[in-house]
């Protein structure tokens, strides 16, 4: 081979190598694109299947609620009071849970790959590198039981298990707000001192009594070797806090239907409303207990004081935030013309009320406490500023949301008994828990009732105390607090036991309410507007004075003379209650829709059914009695709405001063 031929061969070889490299790169890229396309198709197919399964799971709960509503109608039609709709929803949930756990078997997905990796803890997210593309996976939970066996239908059971934050951010706010918004303020404020005692002192007492009894039970289980994990005293106190939240929805529904004695209803309803807020703050304070050193379960005085400070700070901050949101809504609805557009008015009212919960949670407070006191403030002030259409809409809207959310939670309770994959049922622990909640409830009711009767004119009779003891049901709040954290052995045992406690109290105690009322000779068919009460010896007396202490009466007077006129269209005008030097400010803050005093002398009686109330309003010397006769709100005559003959009266003869033209403008 000549030199020229060798040169041409080397040149052609030099040109062929880049071509081969280009072809190889093109083939690799094409193969990668094909693989990527296949992965994308598989991912889209997986997402579509997941979407269909999620829709089917939501459809299951919709069907549960539909069956519950139809069965409720049947029970009401047949006047069957031995099972409330919440207990019925739990039964339907149990049936569906059994079917999903044992009756439905899905084929195993062959694309699932199980890899082994030794780690000390469970990461919340994992980044996986697949051919240079990073994929992020989030933690859903364990797929094996405590013995290491695969749980059948684990994927489906995980799908019907909701994130606990769904309960706190979506389902709980309408339930708690409706409790505060539907509060019967007249009877609530009459028994305010007793209600606060049961809610605060009683709940704390019940928490510690239950915690101490459970700690003794846990020590006994450790001695006999029946405890499979760590269970500390702080866990026992946490369990005492979450089971101290009573939710007598079944009992209260029967009370409302039978029109039970108004004072008994007010005591039980007021305690259940407030002690939910106390229980959630108390449980947060127990979790915040952090002693110095390595062992966080030893007693430390400074850590205890810090937890007490957390309790007071969180509760007071949440209370202030809820009240401030209610006051802000009242001012907006008073000084704007939103009442001319009822749809916008109702929408603003709904959004402001719901945002209170989220705002408190975002600021580190407790949304349950904030939205509760927001509901009370909205009912006391903002409700008076709403148009008639918005009043009806807001009541019906929150009543509907409360009904759906509560029945959804109870249906989910029944389903969770079989869908939750890490139940820990310990018979001795369960027996000790029932004994502990009985002793805790007794320590709450009987000693406090004895002390309260020392200062009450209208005594809490012994039959009232027995009914309150029997009516200490556990419900939505207890379940939501227990399911929020099920990571440890102790929390899993608490959650499983809490489910059984809720089932028992709703079915047995709720179903036995009517026989209990008959056994205790409790009055039924009582008109909520009458002002008569029964003494322990059976005598009926007329009560026109409140059982509240003087600080509360001072607050009522301040609220009637200054806050009501400032925040609402009702009450006496500020020009008559503020000093003369504040005249310009009073005229600016006085509403153009001014109410007149319905207790003025010479006031005509509107109807026979209201005669007793109007007589009390005219003859009582106490302005609080005159105001709270009509539920704490004063009557308003707007210029553009027709007056209702049952709720409004003709104005008195006009005698407006020339210097104050807005004072009696109607």
XYZ file of C-alpha atoms in Angstrom:
666
model
C 0.000 0.000 0.000
C 1.348 3.331 -1.043
C 1.696 6.343 1.177
C -1.198 8.111 -0.580
C -3.604 5.170 -0.062
C -2.740 4.923 3.608
C -3.409 8.642 3.944
C -6.891 8.295 2.290
C -7.753 5.331 4.552
C -6.785 7.194 7.721
C -8.771 10.255 6.634
C -11.915 8.175 5.899
C -11.554 6.396 9.273
C -11.256 9.701 11.027
C -14.546 10.838 9.443
C -16.372 7.551 10.263
C -15.732 7.701 14.022
C -17.750 10.883 14.664
C -20.564 9.487 12.538
C -20.676 6.327 14.589
C -20.667 8.352 17.792
C -23.532 10.517 16.506
C -25.554 7.479 15.546
C -24.942 5.906 18.941
C -26.007 9.094 20.764
C -29.125 9.353 18.595
C -30.044 5.766 19.404
C -29.550 6.358 23.124
C -31.632 9.529 23.022
C -34.402 7.805 21.087
C -34.429 4.928 23.549
C -34.552 7.361 26.478
C -37.424 9.269 24.882
C -39.322 6.049 24.314
C -38.756 5.030 27.924
C -39.816 8.471 29.124
C -42.947 8.316 26.982
C -43.778 4.884 28.371
C -43.241 6.152 31.915
C -45.466 9.174 31.237
C -48.210 6.973 29.810
C -47.999 4.639 32.809
C -48.053 7.615 35.177
C -51.098 9.109 33.485
C -52.866 5.764 33.598
C -52.002 5.417 37.280
C -53.279 8.927 38.000
C -56.523 8.201 36.154
C -57.060 4.985 38.119
C -56.313 6.808 41.367
C -58.824 9.511 40.431
C -61.532 6.920 39.782
C -60.798 5.204 43.076
C -60.912 8.511 44.980
C -64.266 9.298 43.387
C -65.584 5.865 44.383
C -64.387 6.380 47.968
C -66.126 9.760 48.226
C -69.231 8.193 46.723
C -69.198 5.666 49.562
C -69.468 8.460 52.139
C -72.180 10.230 50.139
C -74.194 7.000 50.074
C -73.647 6.609 53.815
C -75.010 10.103 54.476
C -77.951 9.487 52.148
C -78.879 6.258 53.933
C -78.521 8.020 57.274
C -80.873 10.841 56.236
C -83.521 8.443 54.928
C -83.359 6.328 58.075
C -83.542 9.458 60.254
C -86.750 10.413 58.489
C -88.151 6.952 59.165
C -87.196 7.144 62.848
C -88.724 10.599 63.248
C -91.857 9.460 61.462
C -92.154 6.491 63.832
C -91.058 8.596 66.855
C -88.216 6.189 67.589
C -85.873 7.927 70.057
C -83.657 5.053 71.169
C -81.088 5.620 68.416
C -79.901 9.044 67.258
C -78.717 9.770 63.712
C -75.095 9.848 64.887
C -75.357 6.310 66.254
C -77.045 5.251 63.044
C -74.257 6.784 60.956
C -71.719 4.830 63.008
C -73.575 1.572 62.329
C -73.599 2.212 58.583
C -69.898 3.057 58.748
C -69.203 -0.227 60.516
C -70.971 -2.194 57.792
C -69.035 -0.452 55.032
C -65.750 -0.953 56.920
C -66.420 -4.684 57.228
C -67.167 -4.929 53.499
C -64.025 -3.028 52.506
C -61.796 -4.987 54.885
C -63.023 -8.513 54.301
C -65.426 -8.521 51.346
C -63.533 -6.649 48.603
C -60.239 -8.011 47.239
C -58.323 -5.965 44.694
C -55.616 -7.468 42.448
C -52.077 -6.625 43.473
C -50.365 -4.022 41.308
C -47.424 -5.696 39.572
C -45.708 -2.373 38.973
C -45.129 -1.878 42.693
C -41.482 -2.520 43.564
C -40.419 -3.222 47.135
C -36.838 -2.293 48.008
C -35.089 -2.731 51.343
C -33.222 0.141 52.957
C -32.005 0.213 56.560
C -33.004 3.491 58.244
C -33.550 4.532 61.846
C -36.689 6.629 61.181
C -39.397 7.015 58.557
C -38.659 9.922 56.180
C -41.589 12.093 55.177
C -40.382 12.412 51.561
C -38.013 10.378 49.365
C -36.245 11.525 46.177
C -35.614 8.658 43.723
C -33.182 9.005 40.800
C -34.437 7.038 37.786
C -32.155 7.483 34.734
C -31.272 11.007 35.727
C -34.866 12.056 36.461
C -35.746 12.727 40.091
C -39.132 11.669 41.483
C -40.487 12.696 44.888
C -42.574 10.300 47.009
C -44.407 11.257 50.212
C -45.043 9.061 53.249
C -48.568 7.692 53.654
C -47.983 5.176 56.416
C -46.975 1.595 57.062
C -48.239 -1.115 54.746
C -47.618 -3.964 57.162
C -49.193 -4.711 60.510
C -47.354 -4.945 63.820
C -46.408 -8.577 63.124
C -44.889 -7.792 59.735
C -47.677 -9.315 57.628
C -49.175 -7.537 54.634
C -52.561 -5.978 55.323
C -55.157 -7.110 52.746
C -56.417 -4.289 50.522
C -53.948 -1.923 52.181
C -54.080 0.521 49.264
C -57.876 0.822 49.394
C -57.872 1.149 53.175
C -55.322 3.954 52.917
C -57.506 5.683 50.350
C -60.518 5.778 52.693
C -58.323 7.044 55.550
C -58.371 10.830 55.557
C -55.620 13.152 56.628
C -56.360 14.265 60.234
C -55.988 17.878 59.125
C -59.158 17.436 57.079
C -61.101 17.098 60.325
C -59.514 20.146 61.929
C -59.580 22.513 58.951
C -62.776 21.487 57.150
C -65.147 19.439 59.330
C -64.659 20.844 62.837
C -65.061 24.617 62.141
C -68.763 24.493 61.096
C -69.594 22.204 64.038
C -67.937 24.448 66.619
C -69.185 27.687 65.046
C -72.765 26.433 64.939
C -72.533 25.529 68.630
C -71.652 29.123 69.495
C -73.949 30.716 66.923
C -77.037 28.752 68.020
C -76.448 29.394 71.715
C -79.573 30.414 73.630
C -77.964 33.385 75.276
C -80.691 34.172 77.769
C -80.466 30.858 79.620
C -76.734 30.573 78.963
C -75.949 33.874 80.706
C -78.359 33.084 83.533
C -76.231 30.025 84.374
C -72.917 31.446 83.186
C -71.080 31.030 86.500
C -72.037 27.362 86.791
C -71.254 26.666 83.126
C -67.792 28.198 83.418
C -67.136 26.167 86.562
C -68.090 22.897 84.883
C -66.189 23.757 81.691
C -62.902 24.942 83.229
C -62.562 23.533 86.748
C -64.564 20.418 85.956
C -62.686 19.580 82.754
C -59.278 20.013 84.400
C -60.423 17.900 87.364
C -61.747 15.200 85.045
C -58.492 15.242 83.061
C -56.271 14.684 86.100
C -58.565 12.109 87.747
C -58.748 10.129 84.501
C -54.996 10.464 83.971
C -54.174 9.235 87.471
C -56.495 6.232 87.190
C -55.039 5.348 83.790
C -51.498 5.673 85.121
C -52.334 3.143 87.814
C -53.760 0.864 85.121
C -50.612 1.247 83.009
C -48.357 0.438 85.975
C -50.422 -2.688 86.632
C -50.123 -3.722 82.971
C -46.347 -3.292 83.126
C -46.146 -5.466 86.244
C -48.063 -8.340 84.673
C -46.275 -7.931 81.340
C -49.301 -7.002 79.230
C -47.908 -3.743 77.821
C -46.174 -3.920 74.461
C -44.539 -0.487 74.403
C -43.780 2.722 76.251
C -46.646 4.467 78.037
C -45.708 7.434 80.239
C -47.598 9.592 82.706
C -47.816 12.427 80.170
C -49.539 10.002 77.798
C -52.062 9.192 80.522
C -52.745 12.907 81.078
C -53.127 13.426 77.343
C -55.658 10.589 77.254
C -57.501 12.195 80.174
C -57.610 15.512 78.302
C -59.026 14.130 75.048
C -61.717 11.981 76.714
C -62.796 14.912 78.902
C -64.261 16.629 75.816
C -67.964 15.786 76.020
C -70.215 15.890 72.967
C -73.779 15.038 74.069
C -75.249 15.655 70.612
C -77.630 12.715 70.990
C -78.867 13.827 74.407
C -79.263 17.468 73.356
C -81.250 16.488 70.269
C -83.665 14.512 72.442
C -83.762 17.375 74.978
C -84.667 19.811 72.219
C -87.346 17.530 70.813
C -88.947 16.869 74.200
C -88.462 20.505 75.391
C -86.686 19.520 78.590
C -86.199 22.007 81.437
C -84.368 25.022 80.035
C -81.842 25.298 82.867
C -80.795 21.659 82.506
C -80.450 22.137 78.750
C -78.404 25.316 79.242
C -76.063 23.683 81.770
C -75.407 20.625 79.618
C -75.142 22.483 76.312
C -72.996 25.292 77.715
C -70.609 22.840 79.355
C -70.238 20.775 76.174
C -69.590 23.884 74.072
C -66.874 25.313 76.312
C -65.181 22.149 77.497
C -64.316 21.193 73.906
C -62.253 24.369 73.747
C -60.715 23.710 77.177
C -59.889 20.086 76.297
C -58.061 20.932 73.077
C -55.980 23.672 74.734
C -55.289 21.389 77.698
C -54.089 18.597 75.424
C -51.813 21.050 73.584
C -50.364 22.208 76.911
C -49.632 18.618 77.944
C -47.865 17.985 74.638
C -45.850 21.195 75.204
C -44.545 19.842 78.545
C -40.760 19.621 77.959
C -38.589 19.112 81.075
C -34.899 19.912 80.867
C -32.511 17.026 80.344
C -32.627 13.819 78.379
C -35.681 12.295 80.105
C -38.687 14.376 79.086
C -41.096 12.318 81.189
C -39.791 13.322 84.620
C -41.456 15.949 86.787
C -40.095 19.457 86.357
C -41.670 22.442 88.107
C -40.443 24.989 85.570
C -41.773 22.897 82.671
C -45.110 22.586 84.483
C -45.345 26.357 84.907
C -44.419 26.786 81.260
C -47.229 24.429 80.225
C -49.625 26.393 82.425
C -48.474 29.576 80.717
C -49.018 27.965 77.317
C -52.557 27.009 78.369
C -53.449 30.524 79.533
C -51.707 32.237 76.621
C -53.196 30.051 73.902
C -56.699 30.183 75.353
C -56.723 33.949 75.942
C -55.126 34.654 72.549
C -57.618 32.428 70.745
C -60.493 34.031 72.635
C -59.311 37.533 71.740
C -58.825 36.640 68.078
C -62.296 35.105 67.764
C -63.978 38.024 69.515
C -62.020 40.551 67.421
C -63.117 38.900 64.176
C -66.738 38.966 65.332
C -66.471 42.648 66.272
C -64.871 43.469 62.911
C -67.707 41.712 61.058
C -70.270 43.579 63.157
C -68.696 46.944 62.291
C -68.536 46.110 58.582
C -72.179 45.056 58.463
C -73.276 48.105 60.472
C -71.493 50.894 58.604
C -71.949 49.552 55.074
C -74.995 48.965 52.877
C -74.359 45.240 52.542
C -77.850 44.549 53.897
C -79.170 45.741 50.510
C -77.422 42.745 48.895
C -78.250 39.682 51.047
C -76.163 37.279 48.959
C -72.996 39.338 49.394
C -73.808 39.870 53.056
C -74.195 36.154 53.712
C -71.034 35.333 51.758
C -68.993 37.863 53.752
C -70.441 36.559 57.017
C -69.530 32.975 56.078
C -65.976 33.781 54.951
C -65.188 35.969 57.964
C -66.441 33.259 60.312
C -64.471 30.447 58.651
C -61.305 32.522 58.321
C -61.224 32.935 62.098
C -60.307 29.273 62.515
C -57.559 29.341 59.899
C -56.180 32.667 61.154
C -55.878 31.346 64.702
C -54.180 28.139 63.555
C -51.766 30.107 61.348
C -50.846 32.375 64.278
C -50.120 29.446 66.607
C -53.371 29.640 68.575
C -56.257 27.166 68.719
C -58.835 27.541 65.988
C -61.538 25.691 67.926
C -61.517 28.290 70.722
C -61.348 31.188 68.251
C -64.220 30.021 66.058
C -66.358 29.200 69.112
C -66.126 32.695 70.556
C -66.421 34.154 67.066
C -69.770 32.363 66.766
C -70.945 33.703 70.133
C -69.868 37.241 69.180
C -71.486 36.994 65.760
C -74.760 35.848 67.319
C -74.683 38.598 69.951
C -73.733 41.532 67.719
C -73.486 40.842 63.973
C -76.786 38.971 63.779
C -78.645 42.184 64.702
C -77.152 43.992 61.693
C -78.061 41.391 59.074
C -81.047 41.677 56.806
C -83.954 39.336 57.379
C -82.937 37.197 54.398
C -79.317 36.952 55.561
C -80.417 35.971 59.068
C -82.411 33.075 57.685
C -79.667 32.084 55.231
C -76.862 32.124 57.797
C -78.838 30.043 60.279
C -79.823 27.445 57.706
C -76.356 27.361 56.123
C -74.457 26.629 59.340
C -77.136 24.249 60.536
C -76.782 22.274 57.298
C -72.975 22.267 57.460
C -73.084 21.178 61.108
C -75.457 18.313 60.306
C -73.427 17.035 57.344
C -70.028 17.398 59.029
C -71.114 15.720 62.244
C -72.748 12.759 60.516
C -69.745 12.436 58.192
C -67.414 12.212 61.198
C -69.554 9.591 62.927
C -69.790 7.563 59.709
C -66.030 7.767 59.390
C -65.676 6.574 63.004
C -67.516 3.372 62.173
C -65.458 2.839 59.033
C -62.167 3.550 60.825
C -62.710 0.666 63.213
C -61.874 -1.650 60.281
C -59.916 0.604 57.903
C -57.284 1.732 60.422
C -54.343 -0.674 60.118
C -52.597 -0.246 63.469
C -55.234 -0.826 66.141
C -53.974 -1.857 69.581
C -56.775 -3.371 71.666
C -55.847 -4.211 75.239
C -58.838 -5.539 77.246
C -57.443 -4.496 80.631
C -56.609 -1.016 79.336
C -60.117 -0.662 77.886
C -61.751 -1.690 81.174
C -59.535 0.757 83.055
C -60.448 3.512 80.581
C -64.199 3.050 81.145
C -63.658 3.096 84.913
C -61.474 6.201 84.616
C -63.948 8.244 82.560
C -66.748 7.289 84.974
C -64.741 8.460 87.987
C -63.553 11.574 86.146
C -67.101 12.557 85.194
C -68.315 11.963 88.743
C -65.482 14.106 90.138
C -66.544 16.826 87.727
C -70.298 16.905 88.399
C -71.050 16.074 92.029
C -68.424 18.063 94.010
C -68.803 21.131 91.783
C -72.597 20.991 91.988
C -72.394 20.902 95.779
C -70.106 23.945 95.845
C -72.187 25.837 93.277
C -75.421 25.228 95.188
C -73.923 27.080 98.138
C -74.179 30.309 96.171
C -77.049 29.658 93.747
C -80.608 30.759 94.398
C -81.942 28.280 91.859
C -80.265 25.085 93.083
C -79.001 22.356 90.774
C -81.222 19.492 91.885
C -79.874 15.998 92.407
C -81.873 14.627 89.466
C -80.237 17.278 87.247
C -76.828 16.122 88.466
C -77.602 12.475 87.707
C -78.737 13.350 84.173
C -75.588 15.451 83.598
C -73.479 12.561 84.866
C -75.256 10.142 82.528
C -75.074 12.517 79.551
C -71.291 12.844 79.407
C -71.013 11.371 75.911
C -67.845 11.497 73.833
C -67.970 12.375 70.163
C -66.409 14.315 67.309
C -63.844 16.317 69.295
C -62.534 13.272 71.180
C -62.184 11.352 67.928
C -60.469 14.239 66.113
C -57.955 14.736 68.938
C -57.130 11.025 69.148
C -56.683 10.481 65.396
C -54.414 13.501 64.979
C -51.348 11.565 66.133
C -51.150 7.760 65.931
C -47.411 7.381 65.428
C -46.481 5.715 68.733
C -47.694 2.604 70.492
C -49.328 4.644 73.249
C -51.225 6.880 70.801
C -52.425 3.865 68.801
C -53.764 2.217 71.954
C -55.457 5.479 72.982
C -57.073 5.843 69.565
C -58.455 2.287 69.533
C -59.810 2.663 73.067
C -61.327 6.063 72.274
C -63.279 4.556 69.385
C -64.857 1.979 71.700
C -65.671 4.674 74.282
C -67.432 6.783 71.650
C -69.402 3.782 70.380
C -70.534 2.808 73.871
C -71.519 6.288 75.041
C -73.407 7.168 71.850
C -75.308 3.883 71.627
C -75.910 3.077 75.305
C -76.006 6.478 77.027
C -77.590 8.242 74.053
C -80.188 5.527 73.577
C -81.041 5.489 77.277
C -81.723 9.225 77.531
C -85.519 9.017 77.337
C -85.827 6.294 80.028
C -83.358 8.259 82.163
C -85.510 11.391 81.946
C -88.560 9.415 83.039
C -86.662 7.752 85.865
C -85.326 11.079 87.170
C -88.739 12.827 86.804
C -87.351 15.604 84.622
C -89.905 18.095 83.306
C -90.605 17.965 79.574
C -92.734 20.132 77.323
C -91.328 23.325 78.878
C -91.747 26.593 76.982
C -88.287 28.073 76.490
C -89.654 31.620 76.752
C -91.205 31.241 80.167
C -89.300 32.479 83.156
C -90.432 29.956 85.724
C -88.155 27.514 87.472
C -88.689 24.589 89.764
C -87.048 24.432 93.163
C -85.665 21.150 94.503
C -88.816 20.692 96.632
C -91.020 20.819 93.535
C -92.411 24.339 93.984
C -92.607 26.629 90.963
C -91.264 30.122 91.417
C -90.828 33.110 89.148
C -87.216 33.999 88.572
C -86.383 37.450 87.259
C -82.868 37.744 88.629
C -79.853 36.068 87.152
C -77.684 33.646 89.014
C -74.620 35.551 87.848
C -72.172 37.284 90.128
C -71.795 41.060 90.206
C -68.865 41.208 87.713
C -71.063 39.634 85.057
C -73.910 42.016 85.826
C -71.548 44.952 85.438
C -70.487 43.536 82.091
C -74.121 43.190 80.989
C -74.806 46.823 81.836
C -71.690 48.010 79.986
C -72.600 45.872 76.989
C -76.178 47.186 76.921
C -75.256 50.859 77.214
C -72.121 51.054 75.072
C -71.139 47.959 73.061
C -74.565 47.107 71.654
C -75.205 50.690 70.409
C -71.657 50.901 69.008
C -71.608 47.577 67.166
C -75.252 47.102 66.179
C -78.404 48.929 65.179
C -80.002 48.057 68.539
C -79.885 49.361 72.086
C -80.189 52.924 73.336
C -78.475 55.526 71.126
C -74.970 56.516 72.158
C -76.116 60.142 72.369
C -78.095 59.200 75.475
C -75.460 57.002 77.158
C -72.197 58.830 76.418
C -71.277 62.101 78.157
C -72.315 65.376 76.521
C -68.718 66.152 75.554
C -68.733 63.084 73.289
C -71.779 64.292 71.363
C -70.136 64.584 67.895
C -68.527 61.141 68.186
C -71.783 59.652 69.456
C -73.735 61.100 66.530
C -71.192 59.675 64.056
C -71.325 56.213 65.618
C -75.093 56.110 66.078
C -76.817 54.096 63.397
C -79.357 55.690 61.103
C -81.610 52.717 61.896
C -82.383 53.452 65.522
C -84.374 51.183 67.762
C -86.690 52.441 70.455
C -86.836 51.088 74.019
C -89.319 48.248 74.071
C -89.642 48.530 77.845
C -90.935 52.120 77.798
C -93.916 52.840 80.009
C -97.221 52.746 78.256
C -96.003 50.159 75.740
C -98.884 48.191 74.195
C -98.964 44.405 74.498
C -98.518 42.800 71.073
C -100.231 39.488 71.669
C -101.420 37.141 74.347
C -98.479 34.758 73.926
C -96.027 37.598 74.588
C -97.986 39.163 77.467
C -95.932 37.585 80.229
C -92.648 38.597 78.621
C -93.753 42.167 78.062
C -95.034 42.381 81.636
C -91.634 41.278 82.888
C -89.939 43.804 80.604
C -92.118 46.667 81.923
C -92.072 45.849 85.642
C -88.484 44.713 86.196
C -86.066 47.258 87.603
C -83.082 45.457 86.166
C -82.155 46.458 82.589
C -80.645 43.010 82.070
C -83.980 41.328 82.693
C -85.622 43.711 80.272
C -83.005 42.999 77.610
C -82.612 39.249 77.957
C -86.368 38.643 77.969
C -86.093 38.659 74.187
C -82.874 36.656 73.996
C -80.456 39.502 74.563
C -81.397 41.467 71.425
C -83.426 44.607 71.189
C -86.159 45.287 68.688
C -85.422 47.285 65.551
C -87.780 49.129 63.195
C -85.932 49.586 59.880
C -87.403 52.156 57.535
C -87.676 49.835 54.547
C -88.866 46.584 56.143
C -92.461 45.883 57.166
C -92.857 45.389 60.874
C -93.785 42.027 62.269
C -96.723 42.266 64.686
C -95.293 39.483 66.836
C -91.849 41.003 67.294
C -92.292 44.765 67.032
C -94.574 47.397 68.492
C -95.702 50.874 67.414
C -93.299 53.614 68.431
C -94.134 55.778 71.432
C -95.359 59.346 70.901
C -92.460 61.277 69.349
C -90.718 63.866 71.447
C -87.300 64.334 69.844
C -85.066 67.105 71.077
C -84.182 69.665 68.459
C -80.478 69.264 69.097
C -80.478 65.574 68.284
C -82.434 64.829 65.102
C -81.035 61.262 64.715
C -82.042 60.042 68.116
C -85.634 59.078 67.313
C -85.555 58.860 63.558
C -87.452 55.731 62.445
